[in-house]
Coordinates of N, CA and C in Angstrom, one line a residue:
X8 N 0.8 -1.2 0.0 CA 0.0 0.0 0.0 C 0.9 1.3 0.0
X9 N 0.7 2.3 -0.6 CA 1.0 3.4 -0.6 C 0.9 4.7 0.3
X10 N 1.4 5.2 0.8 CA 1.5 6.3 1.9 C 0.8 7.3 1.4
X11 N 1.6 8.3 0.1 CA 1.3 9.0 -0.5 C 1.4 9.4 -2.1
X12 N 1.1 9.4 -3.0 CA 0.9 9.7 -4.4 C 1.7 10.8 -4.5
X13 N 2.4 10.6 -5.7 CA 3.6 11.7 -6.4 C 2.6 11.9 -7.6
X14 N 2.7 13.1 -7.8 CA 2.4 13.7 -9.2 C 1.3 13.5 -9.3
X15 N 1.2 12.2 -11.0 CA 0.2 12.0 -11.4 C -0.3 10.3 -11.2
X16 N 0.4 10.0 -10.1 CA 0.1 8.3 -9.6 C -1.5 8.2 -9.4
X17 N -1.8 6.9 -9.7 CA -2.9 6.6 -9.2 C -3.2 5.0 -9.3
X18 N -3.7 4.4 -8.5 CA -4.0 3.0 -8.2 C -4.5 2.3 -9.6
X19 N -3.9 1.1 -9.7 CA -4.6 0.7 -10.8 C -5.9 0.2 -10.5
X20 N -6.7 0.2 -11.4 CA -8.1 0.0 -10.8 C -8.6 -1.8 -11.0
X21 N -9.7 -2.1 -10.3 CA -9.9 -3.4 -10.5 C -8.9 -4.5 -9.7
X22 N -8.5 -3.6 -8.0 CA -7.8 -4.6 -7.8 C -6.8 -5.5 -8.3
X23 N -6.5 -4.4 -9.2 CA -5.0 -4.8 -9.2 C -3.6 -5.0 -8.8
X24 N -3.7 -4.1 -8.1 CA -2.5 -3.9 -7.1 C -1.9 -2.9 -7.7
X25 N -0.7 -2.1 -7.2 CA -0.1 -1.1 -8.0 C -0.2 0.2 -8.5
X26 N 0.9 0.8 -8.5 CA 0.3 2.4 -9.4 C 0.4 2.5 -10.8
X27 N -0.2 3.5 -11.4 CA 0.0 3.9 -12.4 C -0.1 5.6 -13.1
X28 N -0.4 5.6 -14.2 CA -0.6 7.4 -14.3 C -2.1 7.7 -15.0
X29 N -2.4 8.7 -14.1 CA -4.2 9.2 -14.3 C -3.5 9.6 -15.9
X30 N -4.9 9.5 -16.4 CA -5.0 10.7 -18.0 C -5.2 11.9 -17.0
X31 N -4.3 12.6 -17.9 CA -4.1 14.3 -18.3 C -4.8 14.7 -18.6
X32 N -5.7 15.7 -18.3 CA -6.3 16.4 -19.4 C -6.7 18.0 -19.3
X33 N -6.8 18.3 -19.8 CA -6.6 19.8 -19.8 C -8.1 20.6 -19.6
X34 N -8.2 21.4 -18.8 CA -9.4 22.2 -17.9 C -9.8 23.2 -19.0
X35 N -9.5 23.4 -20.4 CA -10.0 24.1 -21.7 C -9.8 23.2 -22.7
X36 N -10.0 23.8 -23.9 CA -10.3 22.6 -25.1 C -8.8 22.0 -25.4
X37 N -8.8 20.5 -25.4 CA -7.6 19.7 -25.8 C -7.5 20.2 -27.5
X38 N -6.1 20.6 -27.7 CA -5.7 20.7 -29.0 C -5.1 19.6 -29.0
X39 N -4.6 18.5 -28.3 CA -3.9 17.2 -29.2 C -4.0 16.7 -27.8
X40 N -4.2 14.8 -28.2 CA -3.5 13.9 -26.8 C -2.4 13.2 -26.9
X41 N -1.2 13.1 -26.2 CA -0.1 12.5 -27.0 C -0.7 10.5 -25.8
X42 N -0.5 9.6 -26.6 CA -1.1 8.2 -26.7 C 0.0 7.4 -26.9
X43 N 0.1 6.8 -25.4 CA 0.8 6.1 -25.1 C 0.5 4.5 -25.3
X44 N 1.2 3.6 -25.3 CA 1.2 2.1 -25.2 C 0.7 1.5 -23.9
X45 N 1.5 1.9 -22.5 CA 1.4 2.2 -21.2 C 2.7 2.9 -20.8
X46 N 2.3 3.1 -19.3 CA 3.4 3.7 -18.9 C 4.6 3.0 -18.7
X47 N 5.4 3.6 -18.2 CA 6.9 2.7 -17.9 C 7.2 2.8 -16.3
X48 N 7.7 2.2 -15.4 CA 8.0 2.2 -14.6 C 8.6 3.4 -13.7
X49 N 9.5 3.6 -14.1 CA 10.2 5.2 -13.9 C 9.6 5.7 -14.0
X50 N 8.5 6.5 -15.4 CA 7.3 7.1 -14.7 C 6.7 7.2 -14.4
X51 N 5.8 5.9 -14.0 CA 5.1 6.0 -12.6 C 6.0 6.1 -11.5
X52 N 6.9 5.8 -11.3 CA 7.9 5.8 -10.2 C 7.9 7.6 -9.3
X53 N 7.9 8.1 -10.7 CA 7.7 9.8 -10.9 C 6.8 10.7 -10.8
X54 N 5.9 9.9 -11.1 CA 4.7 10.7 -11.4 C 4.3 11.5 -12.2
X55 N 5.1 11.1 -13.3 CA 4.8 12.4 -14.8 C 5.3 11.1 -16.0
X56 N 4.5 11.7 -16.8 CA 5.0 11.0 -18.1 C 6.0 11.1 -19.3
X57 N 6.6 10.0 -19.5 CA 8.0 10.1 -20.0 C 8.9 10.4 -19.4
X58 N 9.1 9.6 -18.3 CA 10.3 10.5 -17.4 C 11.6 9.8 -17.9
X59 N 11.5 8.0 -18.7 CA 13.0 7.7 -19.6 C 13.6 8.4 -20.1
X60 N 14.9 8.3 -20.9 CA 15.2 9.3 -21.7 C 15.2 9.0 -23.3
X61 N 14.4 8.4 -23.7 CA 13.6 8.1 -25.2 C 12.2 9.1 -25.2
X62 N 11.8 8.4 -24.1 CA 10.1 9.7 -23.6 C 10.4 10.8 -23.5
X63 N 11.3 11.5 -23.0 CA 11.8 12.9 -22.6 C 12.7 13.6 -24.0
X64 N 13.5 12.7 -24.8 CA 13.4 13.0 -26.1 C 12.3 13.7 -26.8
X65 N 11.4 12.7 -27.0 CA 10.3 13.0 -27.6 C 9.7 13.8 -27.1
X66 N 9.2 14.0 -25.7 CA 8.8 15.6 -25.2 C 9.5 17.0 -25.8
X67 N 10.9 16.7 -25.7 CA 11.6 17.7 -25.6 C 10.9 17.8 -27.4
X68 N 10.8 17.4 -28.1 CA 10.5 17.2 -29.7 C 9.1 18.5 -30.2
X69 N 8.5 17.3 -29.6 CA 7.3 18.6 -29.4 C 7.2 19.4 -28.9
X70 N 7.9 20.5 -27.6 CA 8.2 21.4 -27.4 C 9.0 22.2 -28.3
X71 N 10.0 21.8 -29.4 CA 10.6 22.3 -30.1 C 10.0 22.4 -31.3
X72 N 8.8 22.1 -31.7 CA 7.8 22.8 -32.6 C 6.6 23.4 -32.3
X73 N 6.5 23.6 -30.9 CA 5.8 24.8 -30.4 C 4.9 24.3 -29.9
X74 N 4.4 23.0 -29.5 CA 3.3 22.5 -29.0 C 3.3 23.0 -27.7
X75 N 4.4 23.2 -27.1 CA 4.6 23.9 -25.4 C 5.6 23.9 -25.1
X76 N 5.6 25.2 -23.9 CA 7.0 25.7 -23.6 C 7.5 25.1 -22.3
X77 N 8.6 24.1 -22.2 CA 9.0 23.2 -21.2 C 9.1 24.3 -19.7
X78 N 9.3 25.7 -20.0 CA 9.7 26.0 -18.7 C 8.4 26.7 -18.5
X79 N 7.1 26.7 -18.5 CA 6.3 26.3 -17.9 C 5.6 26.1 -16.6
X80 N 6.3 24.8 -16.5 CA 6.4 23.9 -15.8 C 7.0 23.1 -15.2
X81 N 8.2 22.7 -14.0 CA 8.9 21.8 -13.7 C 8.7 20.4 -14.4
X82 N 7.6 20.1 -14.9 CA 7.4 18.9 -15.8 C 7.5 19.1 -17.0
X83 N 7.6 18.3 -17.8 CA 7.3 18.4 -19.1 C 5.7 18.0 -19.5
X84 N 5.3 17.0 -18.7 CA 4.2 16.6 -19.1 C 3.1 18.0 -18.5
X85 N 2.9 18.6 -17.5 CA 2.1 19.3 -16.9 C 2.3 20.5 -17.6
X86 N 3.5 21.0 -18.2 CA 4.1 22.3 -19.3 C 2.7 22.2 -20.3
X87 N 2.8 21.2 -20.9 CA 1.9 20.6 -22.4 C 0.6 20.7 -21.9
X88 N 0.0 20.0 -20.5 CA -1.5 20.0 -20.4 C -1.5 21.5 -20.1
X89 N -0.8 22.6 -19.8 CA -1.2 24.0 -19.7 C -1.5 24.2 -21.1
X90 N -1.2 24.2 -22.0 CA -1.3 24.3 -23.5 C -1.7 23.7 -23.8
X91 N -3.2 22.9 -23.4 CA -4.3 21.5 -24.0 C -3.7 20.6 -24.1
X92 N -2.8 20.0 -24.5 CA -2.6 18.6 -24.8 C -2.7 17.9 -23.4
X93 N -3.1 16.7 -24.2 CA -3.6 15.4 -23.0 C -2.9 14.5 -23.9
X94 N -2.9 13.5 -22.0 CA -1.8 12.4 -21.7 C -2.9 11.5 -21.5
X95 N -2.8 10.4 -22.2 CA -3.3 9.0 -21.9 C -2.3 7.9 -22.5
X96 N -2.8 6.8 -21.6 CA -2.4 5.4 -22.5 C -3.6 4.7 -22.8
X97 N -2.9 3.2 -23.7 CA -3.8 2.6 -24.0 C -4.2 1.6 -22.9
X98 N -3.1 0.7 -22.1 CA -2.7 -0.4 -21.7 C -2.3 0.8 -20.2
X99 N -2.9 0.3 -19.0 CA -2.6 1.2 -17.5 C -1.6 0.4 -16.9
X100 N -1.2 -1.0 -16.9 CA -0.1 -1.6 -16.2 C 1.1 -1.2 -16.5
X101 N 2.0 -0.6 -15.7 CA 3.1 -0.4 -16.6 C 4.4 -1.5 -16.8
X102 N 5.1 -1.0 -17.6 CA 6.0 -2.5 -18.2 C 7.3 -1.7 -18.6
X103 N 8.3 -2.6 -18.6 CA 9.6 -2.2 -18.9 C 9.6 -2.2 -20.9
X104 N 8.6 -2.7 -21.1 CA 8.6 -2.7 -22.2 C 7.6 -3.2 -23.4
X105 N 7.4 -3.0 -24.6 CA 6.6 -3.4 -25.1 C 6.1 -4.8 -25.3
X106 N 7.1 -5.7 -25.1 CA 6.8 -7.0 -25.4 C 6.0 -7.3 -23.8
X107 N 6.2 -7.0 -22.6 CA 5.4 -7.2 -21.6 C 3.9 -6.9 -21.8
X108 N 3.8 -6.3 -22.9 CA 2.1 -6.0 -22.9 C 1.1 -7.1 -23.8
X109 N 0.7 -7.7 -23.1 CA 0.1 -8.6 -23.9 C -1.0 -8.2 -24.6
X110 N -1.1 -8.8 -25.6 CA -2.4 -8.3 -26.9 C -3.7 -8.4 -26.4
X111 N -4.4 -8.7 -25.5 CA -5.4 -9.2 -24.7 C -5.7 -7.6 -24.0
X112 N -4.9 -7.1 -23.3 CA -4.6 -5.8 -22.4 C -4.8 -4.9 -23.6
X113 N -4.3 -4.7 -24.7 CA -4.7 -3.5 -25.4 C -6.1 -3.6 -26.6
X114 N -6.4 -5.2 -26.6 CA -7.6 -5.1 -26.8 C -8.9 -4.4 -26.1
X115 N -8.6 -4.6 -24.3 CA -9.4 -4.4 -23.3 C -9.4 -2.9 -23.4
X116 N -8.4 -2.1 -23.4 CA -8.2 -1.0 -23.1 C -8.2 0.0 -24.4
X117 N -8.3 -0.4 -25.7 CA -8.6 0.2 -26.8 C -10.2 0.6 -27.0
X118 N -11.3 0.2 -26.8 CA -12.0 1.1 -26.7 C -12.5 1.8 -25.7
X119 N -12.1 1.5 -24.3 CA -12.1 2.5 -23.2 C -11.4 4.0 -23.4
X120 N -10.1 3.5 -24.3 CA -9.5 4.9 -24.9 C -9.8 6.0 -25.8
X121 N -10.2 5.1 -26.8 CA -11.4 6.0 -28.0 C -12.7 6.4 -27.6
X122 N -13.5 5.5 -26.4 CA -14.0 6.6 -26.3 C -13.9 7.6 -25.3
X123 N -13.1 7.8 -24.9 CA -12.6 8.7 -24.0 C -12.0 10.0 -25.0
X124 N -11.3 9.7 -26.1 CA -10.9 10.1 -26.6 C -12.0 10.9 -27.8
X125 N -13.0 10.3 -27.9 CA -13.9 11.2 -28.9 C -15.1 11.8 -28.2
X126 N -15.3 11.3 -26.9 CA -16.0 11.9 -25.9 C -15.5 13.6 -26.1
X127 N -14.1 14.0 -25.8 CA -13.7 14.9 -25.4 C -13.4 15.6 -27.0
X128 N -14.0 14.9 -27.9 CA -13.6 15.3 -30.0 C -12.1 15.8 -29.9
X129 N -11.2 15.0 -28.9 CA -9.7 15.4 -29.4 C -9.6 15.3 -30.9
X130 N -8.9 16.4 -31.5 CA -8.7 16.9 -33.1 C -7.6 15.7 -33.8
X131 N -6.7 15.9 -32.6 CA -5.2 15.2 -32.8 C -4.6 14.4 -31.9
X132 N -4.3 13.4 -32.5 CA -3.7 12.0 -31.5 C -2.3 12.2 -31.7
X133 N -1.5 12.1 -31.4 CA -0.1 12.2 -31.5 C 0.5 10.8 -30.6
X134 N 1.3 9.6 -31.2 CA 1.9 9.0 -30.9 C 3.3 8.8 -30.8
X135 N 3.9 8.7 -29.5 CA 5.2 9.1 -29.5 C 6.0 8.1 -30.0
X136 N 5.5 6.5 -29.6 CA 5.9 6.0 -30.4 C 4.7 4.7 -31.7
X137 N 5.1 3.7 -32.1 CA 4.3 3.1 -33.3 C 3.2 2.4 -32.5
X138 N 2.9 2.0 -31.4 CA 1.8 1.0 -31.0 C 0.4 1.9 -30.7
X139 N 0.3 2.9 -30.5 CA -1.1 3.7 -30.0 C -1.0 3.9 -31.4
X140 N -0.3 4.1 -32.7 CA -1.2 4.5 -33.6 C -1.5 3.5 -34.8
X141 N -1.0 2.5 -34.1 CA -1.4 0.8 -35.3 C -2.3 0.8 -34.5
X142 N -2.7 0.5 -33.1 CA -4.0 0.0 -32.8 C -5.4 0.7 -32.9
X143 N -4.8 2.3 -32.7 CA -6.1 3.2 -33.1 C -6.5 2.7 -34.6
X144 N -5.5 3.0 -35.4 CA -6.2 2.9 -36.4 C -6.2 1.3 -37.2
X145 N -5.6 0.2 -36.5 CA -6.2 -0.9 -37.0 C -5.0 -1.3 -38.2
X146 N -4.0 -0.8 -38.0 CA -2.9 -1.0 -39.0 C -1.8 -2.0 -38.6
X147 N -0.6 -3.0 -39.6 CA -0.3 -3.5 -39.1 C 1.4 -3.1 -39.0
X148 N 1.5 -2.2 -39.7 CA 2.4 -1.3 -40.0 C 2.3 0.0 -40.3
X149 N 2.9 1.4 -39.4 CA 2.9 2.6 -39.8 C 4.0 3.3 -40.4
X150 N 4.5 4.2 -40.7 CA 5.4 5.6 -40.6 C 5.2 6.2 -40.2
X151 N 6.4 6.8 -39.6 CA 6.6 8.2 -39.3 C 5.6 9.6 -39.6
X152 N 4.6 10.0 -39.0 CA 4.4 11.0 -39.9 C 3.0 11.1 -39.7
X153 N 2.3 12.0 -40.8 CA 0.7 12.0 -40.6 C 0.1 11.2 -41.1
X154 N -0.8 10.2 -40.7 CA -1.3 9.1 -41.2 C -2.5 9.6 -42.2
X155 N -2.2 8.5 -43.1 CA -3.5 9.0 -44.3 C -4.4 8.9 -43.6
X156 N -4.8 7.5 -42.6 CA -6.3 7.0 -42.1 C -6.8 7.9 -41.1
X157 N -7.6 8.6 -40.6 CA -7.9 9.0 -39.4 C -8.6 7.9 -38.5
X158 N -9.1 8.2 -37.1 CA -9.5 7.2 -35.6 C -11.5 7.3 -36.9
X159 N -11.8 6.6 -35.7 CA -13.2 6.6 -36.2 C -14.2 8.0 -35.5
X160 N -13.8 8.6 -34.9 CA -14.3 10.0 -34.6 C -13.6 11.0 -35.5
X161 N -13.0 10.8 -36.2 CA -12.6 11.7 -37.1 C -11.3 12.5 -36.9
X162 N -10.4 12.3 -36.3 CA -9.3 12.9 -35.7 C -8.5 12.2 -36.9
X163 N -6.9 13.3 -36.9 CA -5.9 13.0 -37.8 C -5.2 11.9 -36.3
X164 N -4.4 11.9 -37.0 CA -3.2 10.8 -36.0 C -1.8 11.1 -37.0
X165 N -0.7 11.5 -35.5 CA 0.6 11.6 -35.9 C 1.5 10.8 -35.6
X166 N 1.9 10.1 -35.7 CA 3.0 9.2 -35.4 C 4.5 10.0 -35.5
X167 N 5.2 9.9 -34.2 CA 6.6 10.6 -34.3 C 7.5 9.8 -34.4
X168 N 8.6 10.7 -35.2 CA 10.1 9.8 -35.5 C 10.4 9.1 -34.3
X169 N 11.3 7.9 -34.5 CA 12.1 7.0 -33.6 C 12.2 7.9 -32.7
X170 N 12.9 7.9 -31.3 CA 13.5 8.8 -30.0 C 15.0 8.8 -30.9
X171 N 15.4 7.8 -32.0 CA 17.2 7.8 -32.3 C 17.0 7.5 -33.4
X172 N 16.0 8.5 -34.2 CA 16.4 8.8 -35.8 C 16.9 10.0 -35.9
X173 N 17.8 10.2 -37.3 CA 18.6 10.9 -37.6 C 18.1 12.3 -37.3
X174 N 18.7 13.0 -37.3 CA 17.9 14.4 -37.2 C 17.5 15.1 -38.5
X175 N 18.4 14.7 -39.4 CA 17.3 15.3 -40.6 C 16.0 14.8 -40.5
X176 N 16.0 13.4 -40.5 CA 14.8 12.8 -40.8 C 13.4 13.1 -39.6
X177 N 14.2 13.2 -39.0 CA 13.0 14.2 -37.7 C 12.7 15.2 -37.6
X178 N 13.1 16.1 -38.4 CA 13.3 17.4 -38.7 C 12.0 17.4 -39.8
X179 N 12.2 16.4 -40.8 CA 10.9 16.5 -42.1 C 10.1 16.1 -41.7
X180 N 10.0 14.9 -40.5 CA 8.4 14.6 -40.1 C 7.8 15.4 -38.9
X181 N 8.7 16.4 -38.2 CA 7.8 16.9 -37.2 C 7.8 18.2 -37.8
X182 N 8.2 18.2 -39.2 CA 7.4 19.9 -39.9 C 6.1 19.4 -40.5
X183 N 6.0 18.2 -40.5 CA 4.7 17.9 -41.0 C 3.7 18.6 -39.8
X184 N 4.2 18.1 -38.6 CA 3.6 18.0 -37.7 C 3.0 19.5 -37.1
X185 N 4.1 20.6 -37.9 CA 4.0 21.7 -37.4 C 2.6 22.3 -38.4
X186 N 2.8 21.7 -39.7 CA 1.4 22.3 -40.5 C 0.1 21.5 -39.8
X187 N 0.0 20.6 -39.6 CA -0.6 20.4 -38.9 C -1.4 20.7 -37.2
X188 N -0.6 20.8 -37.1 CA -0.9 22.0 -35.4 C -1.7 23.6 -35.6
X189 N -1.0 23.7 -36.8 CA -2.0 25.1 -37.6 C -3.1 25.1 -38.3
X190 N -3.1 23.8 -38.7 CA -4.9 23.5 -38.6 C -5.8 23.3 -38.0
X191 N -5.4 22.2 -36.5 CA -6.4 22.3 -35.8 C -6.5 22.8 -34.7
X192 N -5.3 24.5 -34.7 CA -5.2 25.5 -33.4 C -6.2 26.8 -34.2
X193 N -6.4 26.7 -35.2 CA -6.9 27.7 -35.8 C -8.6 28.1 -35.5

């Protein structure tokens, strides 16, 4: 049992045992949710999301095309919910890694997410990395980038470069990302 909750901890539910991280969400209209697989241990450990340093990469990523200003915030993740974006996963147990998450777990928790996620008509899904945006959209392979298909509420979906692709090549796919943010901030 737990004493006291850091951050964004919170019990997994259903007697499970364990903590995890609440969804984020932001107290005015969400311009984007960034959509996780589940969390990682370290950050639940933390109480903020992406506290590895592949996740905090990618934070730092989207702050550098203007989605939000890191200093903000002592967090990175609480920086971004000041400026709408919302934090969810798909899968609430956390794992050292993707292969711990069994296909069963993101069956269960893929439509608990969508609709959560079209409840609130988020515009933009943003995936930091490839598994929230194969299972939103039912693919068995993606890229990098803006996905031709949208979720079934109608939302684009972004998939972000690797945390250790090259920097050109992250450079081309998160200027996609920037025309895109000007469409649906407008």
């Amino acid at each position: 049992m737990v004493d006291r909750l850091i951050g964004h901890q919170e019990s997994l539910p259903d007697g499970q045992g364990g903590l995890t991280l609440a969804d984020l969400w932001p107290t005015e209209h969400v311009i984007a949710a960034v959509v996780g697989l589940n969390p990682a241990p370290k950050s639940v450990e933390a109480g903020h999301y992406y506290q590895g340093p592949a996740g905090r990469r990618q934070l730092l990523r989207l702050a550098e095309v203007g989605l939000f200003d890191p200093a903000d915030a002592p967090f990175l993740d609480d920086a971004a919910v000041q400026c709408g974006i919302a934090f969810t996963d798909i899968v609430k147990v956390p794992s050292l890694g993707e292969k711990q998450v069994k296909a069963e777990r993101i069956r269960e928790g893929l439509p608990l997410l969508e609709a959560s996620l079209a409840a609130r008509k988020v515009p933009l899904v943003i995936g930091v990395f490839r598994h929230p945006v194969q299972a939103l959209l039912g693919l068995r392979k993606s890229k990098p980038g803006l996905q031709e298909k949208t979720t079934s509420w109608g939302a684009r979906v972004f998939r972000m470069p690797g945390p250790y692709a090259k920097a050109d090549e992250a450079k081309r796919v998160l200027s996609e990302l920037d025309k895109v943010l000007r469409e649906v901030t407008i």
